[in-house]
Every structure is written in structure tokens, then in C-alpha cells.
């Protein structure tokens, strides 16, 4: 028995999820797809043998065969679609962020709980084999008590400046993944954020009111401290590494590479650049993520990344923005209350 | 348009190919499967929606929808099935070795040529991204003239001693991959072989007339020399590495790992073992291999690994056996003539 | 012609410098040594053929053969001895920190300038081949404009809690090296500091009014930002790494190891721990440092690490302490003015 | 009490040993030096405060203060000087090879034994920390029974063709180190050699009757097998690696590097080349070697590398030459008898 998916939104991430569901998740089947651009949806339907196509998300949510919806539409539609799907009794996989407003996220979560459906938020990096291995070792006590977390997260190239205006800015469209990763790896809530940021990559990003480079200090409820460093542009590609240090040792995870060749020439030793962006680096993570969602739904287990995780990562992002504008450490409690 | 496959043999490697064709090769479709154990074939058919099942290979070869056969049955059936499929006008993907007799292989190749169908031999390692990168760099002249090739190839555990009696022995069931790799990487024919071997892993293998440990020196037509070292048992897992050294530099390829974590503890720095065996290590290679076969058939291009490649690797294997029994270097010409 | 040294203080670091001068710096000769514990000084004199011994630092400074003094006595004597040596016309190599008071450091620098002698401060890590390579590459423009600096600096074990009371605390006895390294690598002054710290290693350190774990955010005059993470106790040994990221790339430096063996066993791949503490890790740096001082004196060149470098690192340390006590970012200008 | 050395021969390796003894071996003192070119000897004497100089080796051997001689003169003088020093009752450190004739080596050893002095042969690589770590782990049983040894040994550039005529050729001037290393690492005697060689680097070397590229298969008395690969020219520098594989695991040792920086640029990840030649790579090994000799003499312990070790490495080299000329595996017994 396969879990029957309806996918809403056939943009970049929607395409990734449809391909993943079709090719790498034997437990799933895509039975319906919608996009405001019907042609795009039809092309995907043809490619992956999806029997139903619409330009309207409600057609997907209300389609009789659809058991679970994957919400891959723009951020400002997520919360409304979650509520609509919950009321229709469908399980929900929603891309991050759930919304940029904590109040709206809370309402969505309430509706999901009322409906008794599953809601999983798409923090795919938790399902990367390297990061998962680190988390597992922390959970097993291999590093003892966590003391210092370090996350490096740098994109290969910046988005257009106009994007950051609608995305909520770097902390809500990019660092939000790192905030979730920090909570996941340390296994404790973030209680305070301090950000030192700069516009070093593209002045247009600064003109649009955002930053492109940052060092973010985190304080955790369990006493650990951590740091995230971000850049919108690493010329050598997608840089995704972390390490966690504790009383009994340290575990680190490195980038992934397209191959492991090493070339010894007269001018030095050379190797390949990291896999260049998230579709390559997190290919396996996307597949593991959707398998985990299917498992949670089919076997009625808790989802590994729920609504509250979606809420917390946005709260930390909002605290980060406040820290930048006020040049001081900001407690998450200031944001949540 | 998908290339329609019939798969003959649903043992270990047959299962790998069926799963790969079904999940990772969008250009292909499995329409028929046969195994002498019909139950096994039926289970696979159910799992992968394969419409036709038989216990008889001829039913596959002669099935009207089948455009290409994948021969995954025992070695002693390969040549006969190749001939039968060629006469039926079907394209052929055949597992290695084609046969243990050079004469029989030659006859198979003749029939394939007469029929004008494609024959590709399953040397999957050529399609491993690491080894392919090395080959590409050699072909681009990055190392200048090749001087020294080194291949390390060690299995995680030995086969049962009774297996080596029917397999043709280590050089024909295991090292044959390394012989093909040597020819591929250097881009030149092997002209001479010298083997120093030993029975160090399992005396029963020696009792069965085979060896389990070997250092094999190769001479190439282009003047390069090379060495393969083999063991039937590496306690740390599947060890598959190589390097090629030339007048302008060296390129190497390393093992692959399930994750790249590093653990720094009071007693040292620790990392994961290599991916444990060929199904994990060469997962991507199997998929690339079948895509290459589909591409050759659909676009009427030469197959990347043809019948003559299958012939040469067996010839080198036979020379290796002769070198062991006569304790001297053996020219391939002695075997081929 | 060798530069004739008088060494004041024969404790841990004094012993290192005497051994280095005697064995690894052919340009130098130790002609006098003093320690308040005369026996210790005599033992060293015997071991290294040093002709003159005293328990009084003034005997060294005023010894007619002494051309340069190496001040290795406790921190609270540094400034006074600098002034005394400067007035005696002797060149000065002084261990860090010069003093814990900026006013006292400034007075020392004034006296040195008045006397026209050389003063070099012992920030040995600048002379580590790995860190120097990184700095050279930054200076050559290989990473373009610096954006993000990351320094990891962790000791293998904490000092006794009573030590931190007199040392000035972690930021002035340990992180001071990292502050100097930050200025050196980025090639720009630190303008602001924010510290998030914790007591996670030893409660007695907290009771003594200090911290043992910290994440320190730095802002540089050239627009770059940076982070230092410190721990007083890494169970896997002395952890000294850094990386600097810029518009055209990144350069990193790793730890050093006693050997580079790798052990592949059934339970994983294992390697050696880093060289365990500063005497091993920075052995070559100590020698390079003293050679650089000799070169500056003998060839009348500027010293590579002068009095102002000694001043700035203490200023940053004081800002760090203020940041901890006031839980806010502190501008260096607040401290310097 | 320091061991008083007289050094015979102040060429390349003589200079290395004098500098090492003077600067890095506190247990030693050089009191006399001879070279046929007296000027060279005098320059060294001036630089290192050596009180006695001569152009005649006998002056060194018979100098009353000399307790041990270091023979660093050309190979064809080694045996005669050993005999002369032994008869004078002096301990002997002799560079490799002792001689190119097994008969002459045997006579030297006989004289040394008769005189009751120590003779150590300069196989410095045994004292490299990486290789020593591997040997120690093998001796501790960490890899179980040794099965396969692999040594890669490549020089950065070939010697002049005229050199190979007098040196005895590649196997006796270069590979001899690897033969000794093979015996050391495996802890068992070599019983058979097979060589596949080529002239790929410099035709003039071939014209002089030697080879410049080789793959050498070794058989050991304990059942292990091994392979050495050699080249006279690696454009990326001095390549000195090895690994040993056994029933319980594998240990490997890698090259050493001038620094460990890694540079991440838009065109790949880059690192430093290996330390370029033996004086850099084996700097620490030279010092450890002479300390071991001093220790053996002063404390009357067996030398770690004795006359029989010098004999065996030459025997293997002669077997290798015979294998090349007769294109067959050669037993060491054929050479020794």
C-alpha cells in the first residue's frame, strides 16, 4: 500500500519532491499535482505519470484519492493551505517556513491538532546521513555534555536582491535551516541570539534592507553555546559543515563531493569542489525525509519534525533580525511572548 | 519511449539490476523476468510491477515486447543465452564473465556481430564516479604518459570454498573486474602478467585449488606497468582504491563511506568504515551502467564495454592462473593464440 | 656573529626559550640566565653551557656581554623589566602579555621608543608554518576581501582555578593569543567584541570569577567579522585550527599530529590525536620567532610583533571581559580611550 | 658525557650528519672531520666548532679523542674504512650500502665482530615517526598476521645517467632503502624477488644500463607478500608512503607536508606538495637515527640496524637486478649462497 500524495506547487522544490516521490520513495505515489501555471504541472504529470492536474490547490486537497498533501507553493500560502488540508482531513508535508508570523503559525498548528492529522515541516537537512550520524552520536552520549556547537552554512551564490524583500531576509529564508539544525544537533532549545552581520557580498542586498554575511551566537537551554556563520556567496560552492564539542569529545561532519579524486601535479595537490547546491548535496536527505513522513503517516508514529519545530525556527529568525536592528543579544522569550 | 527489458536470472545481481532499472533508470522499463525458481521471479514481478514472469529464459528472449535482455544467470549459461538473444534480434546486456573459455566467447561475439545487435558486458566499476573521473583525467593528458598503475581490490569476506571451484577461481570471479579496470584506466592493452599469490585467508580455498591473496604485476602495450593487490578478506570492509602515476602527475581515487563524520575522543580520531560491499559502493555505478547501455541502444551508439572487453579480461585471468601454476611471467599472446 | 642573550626567568617558558636558543637558533647564544630560584638557573646553565648565573634580573640586564634580554618572568614584572632593559640600551624580547594595564603598557612602549631599542612581544603562533601560510595567502589576495574569520582554540586541560585569579582570566592568559592571531590573519584592527561565555568545564573556575568556555564575535576595521571559540578542556588534546573566508575563496589550517598513520580495523578507521600542547605544537614556531627577533636586531629591521601589538591584544581582552560582565557588544574604543 | 664523533666525508650526507650531530643530538659531539677536499672540511669545522680537520680518513680513525666514526665517504671506500676503524677499536656508523659485493660486506662484518665494536648501517627511514609507528603497530599485533605490504617510493628527480653506472643502479642506490623498509615493517626476511621494470623517465638512464621505473614483488619467509613501486621522477615531489594489510586490519603511513593549509577556490580545493626530498622529509629520522646509535654505544645495547641488515638489503638488490636481466622471479638463496 502506497501513500497517495497530492503536490501543491511545481516550482523548484515541488519538482524535487515530485521526482523524489516518484523515483526514490517506493512507499509513495503522486496522484495529483497543482500549479498556478497549469502547463508546468502538466509537464510534470506527463513525465511522472501523475493522473490528475489542476491549477487550483483546493482540487488537490479535496481530491478523493489524495491522502497526504505536499505544500510546495510560496511561503505566504503555506498557512492557509495547511488549515484547508487539515480541515479536509489530509496529512500535510509543508515546506519551511510555515509562515513569517508566529501567530499565524500557532493558528495553523491549532487547526492541525484539532483535525488530528500529521503535519511535518520540511527541514530536510536533519535527514542528511552526515548530520544524522552526528546527532545520533550526541544522543548516544559519545561527546558527553554538549559545550560548543559550530555550524558553517554558505550558499554558492546570492539570491536576487528583490527576493530578500519577500523572503523575510537571510535569517528566515536561509539561516532558518541552521536554526533548526542547531536545535536538532544539540537536542535543546535556543534561548538567546546575538548576531553580528554585514553586507559584503552584494550592496543591493543591503539596499533591500537585508544582510549577506553573519556570525550568529546561540545560547541553549542546556547550557551549551553555539555559533553559526553564514555567507550568501562562497565561490567554491555550497559549504555545509558542522561540529559539536563536549565534555567527552567532538564529532564533525564535512561537505559532500561529486567524487573523491585527488590530483598530484607539479603545482600542488588538488581535489574536487563540494557538491554545488542543495539539490545535489541533500538529494539523499530529501528522499529520507519523505520516507520518514510516509512512515509516520502509515504507521501512525509522531513526525520527526513537527509544527512546533517550524514555529521555533521562525522565532529564532525573528530574534536574529531584532538582534541586528538593536545591536544586542535578544532572548527568544522576548519574541515568543 | 522507454527501452523494454527482459531480465534473465533473479539472483543477487539480477535483483540489483531489476531494482536499478525500476527505480533509477527512467529510460528503461522491465517487462519480463525469468528465473529457474519461479517464486523468486514472481516476488520481484509483484514488487516492481513486471507484467510477465517465466521460469524459462527463452520465454524472455522471445517475448514480443522485450527489446533488450539482461543476462544475470549463472556464468555457464551466458554464452548460450547471448547467442539465442542475438539470433532473436534482441540487444544484450550480459554480466561478466561472458564465459571461461576464450573460444566460446569468440563464438558469442561472432554471433552478436552477425545479428547486428548490441552486446554490453557488465563491468560496472567503469561507471563509478571516482574511477571515471580518474580515467577522464588520464584521457585528458593530466598525468602525461602513464607510468605506474596501482589497484587495490579487497573483498570484505571470502566466498565459500566450494564456490571457487565453479567460479574459475579468484582471478576469474573477482580480479577480472580489476583486469578490466586496468585496461580502462591506462587506456592500453595488457601484454604480460606475473602473479605472486598465497593462501592466507582460508585454507579451504587452497584445498579447493585456488588462492585468496595476490600481487599481480601487469605490463601494458604503451610501456606502462601496473600492480593489482587482492585479498578475499579485509576485516575493515570493501577496499576499492586506485592511483595512476605518469610523467606529469598522479591521480588517485579512494573508497566511499556511508558518512563523513569524524569523532575526536580521548583515545584518538575515528571515522566510518568504507561502504561494505559492491551493492552499496557501486550503487551509482550500476545505475550509470544501465543508463549507458540504454543510451547506446536507443541512440545507436557503440556500447562503452563490448564483447572484446569481455574477452580480454578473461584472457588476462587465464594468464594469471598460468603464471601461478608455472611461477613465471606469462604473455597474453600465449593465451590468445 | 651571534646575538648574545640574557634570559630572565627560568620557568616553563624560559626553559623553552633557552633550549630553543641553544639548539635551534644558530644566530643566538645565551650568555646569562637569572631566576629567583638560583638552583634552577644553575641547572640550566650547566645543561646549556651558559657562563653567567644570577638570582637577580638586574645582573642580567646590566651584564656587559648581554645584547638582548628575553623576559620570561611572571607577568607582573614584565613592564618594569622592559623599562629597565630599555634604559640600559638592551634589546628586548618579552613574553605576553606585556601587562594587564593598558596605561602601564603604553609607558613601557614610550620608554622603549625613547631608548631606541627593539621590543618584540612573544606571540609565537604567528610563526607557526600553517598559520603563517594562511596569512601569506591572505596578504597575497588569494581569498580576495576577507569576510569571515574562524579560530578554534581549545586547551587540553584547564589551569588550576587559583591561577585564573592572577592571570587576568581566560581572555588575558589564553584567548590573548587568539586575539593577536585574529589581527594577524585578517590584517586589520579589531573594533568591537561580543562574548557569550559559560562555565562548563570546572565550577571552581567559575567560583574564581572566570569562565572556561566562550564564543567571541569580532568586528574588524576593514568590514570583516570573525569568531573565536575557546574551551579550557578538549579531551582529545590541543585544538588549534583556523579558517578565513573571503570574496575569492577560503584558506584553512589544521592541527599538527605526532605521526600520520591511519589504522583500518574492524571497528572503524583510526588516527592519532593532535600534538598535545603548545611545546610540541609550536616547537617550530618558537624557533622561528626567536630567529625573527635575532634578524630584526642584527639587521636593524622592524620587529614583526611590536609593543603596539602587545597593547592591542590586551585591549581586546579587556573589552571581552567587559562584554561578559555587561552582556553586550563592546567597542575597543571604549577601552582604549 | 657526550659520544665523540669523527666524521669521514663531508659531501651531501656528511653535511647532514654533522649538522644533525651538532644541533639535534645532545648526546654527541663532533671532534674531527675529514674530506679529500680539505677546504670543505675546514668550512664545516669552522661552522660547527670542530677542533680537528684532515684530508685523510686515517687521521680521523686514529684520532685519540674519537670514539665513533661516521663513514660518509663514497660507497667504494665504506668496507675498507669499516675494517680500519674496527681494528682501531672505534665504533662505526656507516652509510648504506656497506658495499656492492656480498663477499666484501661479509668480511667487514667479520672484522667488526672480531673487534667487538658496534657497527650500525644508515637506514634512516626506520627512524621516521610515521614508519616507526606502523612497525610498532605491526609488532603489537594490531593488524594480526601480515598478508600484503605496499611501499611507494618515488624520487622528485632522477640522478645524472653517469651516476647510475657507479651507484650499482636504482635497486642498489634507491630501492635498497625500500628493501630494508620491507624487512623492517613485515618483521620477516625476503625470500624471493620479481621485478618488472622500464625506462620511462630518461632514455640516458637506459643507455647507461639501468632502469628508472619498477614494480617489485617480494615474498617473505612468514608467508606475506609485498610490492614496491619506484620511479626516479615524481613531478609532485618526494613520494614516500606505505601500507601493511593483515588478518586483523591495515595500517598506512602517508607523506609529510611543509604545512597543512587547504585552499578552497573557485577552481577546486588545493593543498601543499609533500616535503620535497630526503633532507626535509627525513630530518627527524636522521636525528633519531644518530641518537639510537649513541644510545647503543653508550649503553652497550645492540644497534637497531646492524651489519646483517646491510648485507640483506644488498642481497635483495642483487636479486632484483638478476630478476630484470633474466625476466623471472629470483630466490634470495640463489644470491646468498
Short mmCIF file of N, CA, C and O in Angstrom, two decimals, chain C residues 49, chain D residues 1-10 13-35 40-54 59-61 63-72 93 286 290-291 293-294:
data_model
loop_
_atom_site.label_atom_id
_atom_site.label_comp_id
_atom_site.label_asym_id
_atom_site.label_seq_id
_atom_site.Cartn_x
_atom_site.Cartn_y
_atom_site.Cartn_z
N UNK C 49 75.66 25.17 28.92
CA UNK C 49 76.93 25.91 28.91
C UNK C 49 76.74 27.41 28.95
O UNK C 49 77.35 28.14 28.16
N UNK D 1 78.20 12.97 29.70
CA UNK D 1 79.27 12.51 28.79
C UNK D 1 78.77 12.38 27.35
O UNK D 1 77.86 11.62 27.06
N UNK D 2 79.39 13.08 26.46
CA UNK D 2 78.98 13.02 25.07
C UNK D 2 79.85 12.03 24.30
O UNK D 2 81.05 11.91 24.58
N UNK D 3 79.23 11.37 23.33
CA UNK D 3 79.98 10.45 22.48
C UNK D 3 80.72 11.28 21.44
O UNK D 3 80.14 12.09 20.73
N UNK D 4 82.05 11.06 21.34
CA UNK D 4 82.87 11.89 20.45
C UNK D 4 83.01 11.26 19.08
O UNK D 4 83.52 10.15 18.93
N UNK D 5 82.54 12.01 18.08
CA UNK D 5 82.48 11.50 16.71
C UNK D 5 83.61 12.07 15.85
O UNK D 5 83.96 13.26 15.96
N UNK D 6 84.13 11.22 14.98
CA UNK D 6 84.93 11.68 13.86
C UNK D 6 84.15 11.37 12.59
O UNK D 6 83.67 10.25 12.42
N UNK D 7 83.98 12.36 11.74
CA UNK D 7 83.18 12.16 10.53
C UNK D 7 84.11 12.09 9.31
O UNK D 7 84.95 12.98 9.11
N UNK D 8 83.95 11.05 8.52
CA UNK D 8 84.76 10.86 7.32
C UNK D 8 83.88 11.10 6.10
O UNK D 8 82.94 10.37 5.84
N UNK D 9 84.21 12.17 5.37
CA UNK D 9 83.41 12.51 4.19
C UNK D 9 82.47 13.64 4.49
O UNK D 9 81.60 13.52 5.36
N UNK D 10 82.67 14.75 3.79
CA UNK D 10 81.84 15.94 4.08
C UNK D 10 81.04 16.34 2.84
O UNK D 10 80.87 17.52 2.53
N UNK D 13 75.66 13.88 2.36
CA UNK D 13 75.15 13.20 3.55
C UNK D 13 76.04 13.48 4.77
O UNK D 13 75.55 13.54 5.90
N UNK D 14 77.33 13.69 4.53
CA UNK D 14 78.23 14.05 5.63
C UNK D 14 77.80 15.36 6.27
O UNK D 14 77.76 15.51 7.50
N UNK D 15 77.47 16.32 5.45
CA UNK D 15 76.99 17.62 5.96
C UNK D 15 75.73 17.44 6.81
O UNK D 15 75.57 18.06 7.86
N UNK D 16 74.80 16.60 6.31
CA UNK D 16 73.56 16.34 7.07
C UNK D 16 73.89 15.78 8.44
O UNK D 16 73.39 16.24 9.47
N UNK D 17 74.79 14.79 8.47
CA UNK D 17 75.08 14.15 9.75
C UNK D 17 75.81 15.09 10.70
O UNK D 17 75.56 15.09 11.91
N UNK D 18 76.73 15.89 10.18
CA UNK D 18 77.45 16.83 11.05
C UNK D 18 76.47 17.85 11.64
O UNK D 18 76.49 18.12 12.85
N UNK D 19 75.61 18.40 10.80
CA UNK D 19 74.63 19.37 11.30
C UNK D 19 73.72 18.73 12.34
O UNK D 19 73.42 19.31 13.39
N UNK D 20 73.29 17.51 12.06
CA UNK D 20 72.41 16.81 12.99
C UNK D 20 73.11 16.56 14.32
O UNK D 20 72.56 16.82 15.40
N UNK D 21 74.32 16.05 14.24
CA UNK D 21 75.07 15.77 15.47
C UNK D 21 75.28 17.05 16.28
O UNK D 21 75.14 17.05 17.51
N UNK D 22 75.61 18.14 15.57
CA UNK D 22 75.92 19.39 16.27
C UNK D 22 74.68 20.04 16.89
O UNK D 22 74.73 20.59 17.98
N UNK D 23 73.55 19.96 16.18
CA UNK D 23 72.39 20.73 16.61
C UNK D 23 71.30 19.93 17.30
O UNK D 23 70.55 20.46 18.10
N UNK D 24 71.17 18.67 16.93
CA UNK D 24 69.99 17.95 17.40
C UNK D 24 70.29 16.72 18.24
O UNK D 24 69.36 16.03 18.67
N UNK D 25 71.55 16.38 18.42
CA UNK D 25 71.87 15.19 19.22
C UNK D 25 72.73 15.61 20.41
O UNK D 25 73.95 15.62 20.34
N UNK D 26 72.08 16.00 21.50
CA UNK D 26 72.83 16.49 22.66
C UNK D 26 73.81 15.44 23.19
O UNK D 26 74.79 15.78 23.84
N UNK D 27 73.53 14.15 22.87
CA UNK D 27 74.39 13.07 23.37
C UNK D 27 75.71 12.98 22.59
O UNK D 27 76.56 12.15 22.93
N UNK D 28 75.88 13.79 21.55
CA UNK D 28 77.03 13.62 20.66
C UNK D 28 77.83 14.92 20.52
O UNK D 28 77.32 16.01 20.76
N UNK D 29 79.07 14.74 20.06
CA UNK D 29 79.96 15.88 19.83
C UNK D 29 80.86 15.51 18.66
O UNK D 29 81.41 14.40 18.63
N UNK D 30 80.99 16.37 17.68
CA UNK D 30 81.89 16.08 16.56
C UNK D 30 83.24 16.70 16.88
O UNK D 30 83.35 17.91 17.06
N UNK D 31 84.26 15.84 16.95
CA UNK D 31 85.60 16.35 17.35
C UNK D 31 86.59 16.31 16.19
O UNK D 31 87.70 16.84 16.32
N UNK D 32 86.21 15.68 15.08
CA UNK D 32 87.14 15.60 13.95
C UNK D 32 86.36 15.37 12.68
O UNK D 32 85.34 14.67 12.68
N UNK D 33 86.85 15.96 11.57
CA UNK D 33 86.20 15.76 10.29
C UNK D 33 87.27 15.68 9.20
O UNK D 33 88.25 16.43 9.22
N UNK D 34 87.05 14.75 8.25
CA UNK D 34 87.99 14.64 7.13
C UNK D 34 87.23 14.65 5.81
O UNK D 34 86.11 14.12 5.73
N UNK D 35 87.84 15.27 4.83
CA UNK D 35 87.33 15.15 3.46
C UNK D 35 88.51 15.28 2.51
O UNK D 35 89.47 16.01 2.81
N UNK D 40 86.46 22.05 2.08
CA UNK D 40 85.10 21.74 2.51
C UNK D 40 85.08 21.32 3.98
O UNK D 40 84.24 21.78 4.76
N UNK D 41 86.01 20.51 4.35
CA UNK D 41 86.09 20.05 5.75
C UNK D 41 86.36 21.23 6.68
O UNK D 41 85.77 21.33 7.76
N UNK D 42 87.23 22.12 6.24
CA UNK D 42 87.55 23.28 7.09
C UNK D 42 86.34 24.20 7.27
O UNK D 42 86.12 24.75 8.35
N UNK D 43 85.58 24.38 6.20
CA UNK D 43 84.39 25.22 6.32
C UNK D 43 83.39 24.64 7.33
O UNK D 43 82.83 25.36 8.15
N UNK D 44 83.21 23.34 7.26
CA UNK D 44 82.30 22.70 8.21
C UNK D 44 82.84 22.80 9.63
O UNK D 44 82.09 23.04 10.58
N UNK D 45 84.14 22.62 9.77
CA UNK D 45 84.76 22.70 11.09
C UNK D 45 84.55 24.08 11.69
O UNK D 45 84.23 24.22 12.88
N UNK D 46 84.70 25.09 10.85
CA UNK D 46 84.51 26.47 11.34
C UNK D 46 83.06 26.68 11.77
O UNK D 46 82.77 27.24 12.83
N UNK D 47 82.16 26.21 10.93
CA UNK D 47 80.73 26.44 11.20
C UNK D 47 80.27 25.75 12.48
O UNK D 47 79.43 26.29 13.21
N UNK D 48 80.81 24.55 12.75
CA UNK D 48 80.30 23.77 13.88
C UNK D 48 81.33 23.60 15.00
O UNK D 48 81.19 22.70 15.83
N UNK D 49 82.37 24.44 14.99
CA UNK D 49 83.37 24.38 16.06
C UNK D 49 83.99 22.99 16.21
O UNK D 49 84.08 22.46 17.32
N UNK D 50 84.40 22.40 15.11
CA UNK D 50 85.03 21.08 15.16
C UNK D 50 86.54 21.31 15.24
O UNK D 50 87.13 21.94 14.35
N UNK D 51 87.19 20.81 16.29
CA UNK D 51 88.59 21.20 16.53
C UNK D 51 89.61 20.59 15.57
O UNK D 51 90.70 21.17 15.39
N UNK D 52 89.33 19.44 14.95
CA UNK D 52 90.36 18.78 14.15
C UNK D 52 89.88 18.54 12.72
O UNK D 52 88.78 18.05 12.50
N UNK D 53 90.76 18.84 11.75
CA UNK D 53 90.42 18.68 10.33
C UNK D 53 91.55 17.94 9.62
O UNK D 53 92.72 18.15 9.94
N UNK D 54 91.17 17.10 8.67
CA UNK D 54 92.21 16.44 7.87
C UNK D 54 91.64 16.12 6.49
O UNK D 54 90.43 16.14 6.29
N UNK D 59 93.50 9.73 9.72
CA UNK D 59 93.70 10.69 10.82
C UNK D 59 92.49 10.74 11.74
O UNK D 59 92.62 10.97 12.95
N UNK D 60 91.35 10.55 11.16
CA UNK D 60 90.11 10.57 11.95
C UNK D 60 90.00 9.29 12.77
O UNK D 60 89.76 9.32 13.98
N UNK D 61 90.18 8.18 12.07
CA UNK D 61 90.03 6.88 12.74
C UNK D 61 91.01 6.76 13.92
O UNK D 61 90.66 6.24 14.98
N UNK D 63 92.46 9.27 15.54
CA UNK D 63 92.49 10.42 16.46
C UNK D 63 92.14 9.93 17.86
O UNK D 63 91.17 9.22 18.06
N UNK D 64 92.96 10.35 18.83
CA UNK D 64 92.81 9.78 20.19
C UNK D 64 91.45 10.08 20.83
O UNK D 64 90.93 9.32 21.61
N UNK D 65 90.85 11.25 20.47
CA UNK D 65 89.57 11.60 21.10
C UNK D 65 88.37 10.92 20.45
O UNK D 65 87.29 10.88 21.02
N UNK D 66 88.58 10.45 19.24
CA UNK D 66 87.43 9.87 18.50
C UNK D 66 87.03 8.52 19.08
O UNK D 66 87.85 7.60 19.16
N UNK D 67 85.74 8.45 19.47
CA UNK D 67 85.23 7.18 19.98
C UNK D 67 84.41 6.43 18.92
O UNK D 67 84.30 5.22 18.97
N UNK D 68 83.83 7.21 18.02
CA UNK D 68 82.99 6.59 16.98
C UNK D 68 83.22 7.33 15.67
O UNK D 68 83.33 8.55 15.67
N UNK D 69 83.27 6.58 14.59
CA UNK D 69 83.40 7.23 13.28
C UNK D 69 82.08 7.13 12.53
O UNK D 69 81.36 6.13 12.63
N UNK D 70 81.79 8.20 11.79
CA UNK D 70 80.64 8.19 10.89
C UNK D 70 81.21 8.19 9.48
O UNK D 70 81.85 9.16 9.06
N UNK D 71 81.00 7.10 8.76
CA UNK D 71 81.58 6.93 7.42
C UNK D 71 80.58 7.43 6.38
O UNK D 71 79.54 6.81 6.13
N UNK D 72 80.90 8.58 5.79
CA UNK D 72 80.00 9.25 4.84
C UNK D 72 80.71 9.45 3.50
O UNK D 72 80.30 10.29 2.70
N UNK D 93 79.42 4.08 12.53
CA UNK D 93 78.15 4.35 11.87
C UNK D 93 78.49 4.50 10.40
O UNK D 93 79.26 5.39 10.03
N UNK D 286 66.88 11.41 10.69
CA UNK D 286 68.35 11.46 10.81
C UNK D 286 68.75 11.68 12.26
O UNK D 286 69.71 11.08 12.76
N UNK D 290 70.78 8.87 14.73
CA UNK D 290 72.06 9.07 15.40
C UNK D 290 71.91 8.98 16.92
O UNK D 290 72.81 8.51 17.61
N UNK D 291 70.76 9.39 17.43
CA UNK D 291 70.51 9.20 18.86
C UNK D 291 70.49 7.71 19.20
O UNK D 291 70.98 7.30 20.25
N UNK D 293 72.03 5.35 17.64
CA UNK D 293 73.41 4.84 17.59
C UNK D 293 74.15 5.22 18.88
O UNK D 293 74.82 4.38 19.50
N UNK D 294 74.03 6.47 19.30
CA UNK D 294 74.68 6.91 20.55
C UNK D 294 74.21 6.07 21.72
O UNK D 294 75.00 5.62 22.56
#
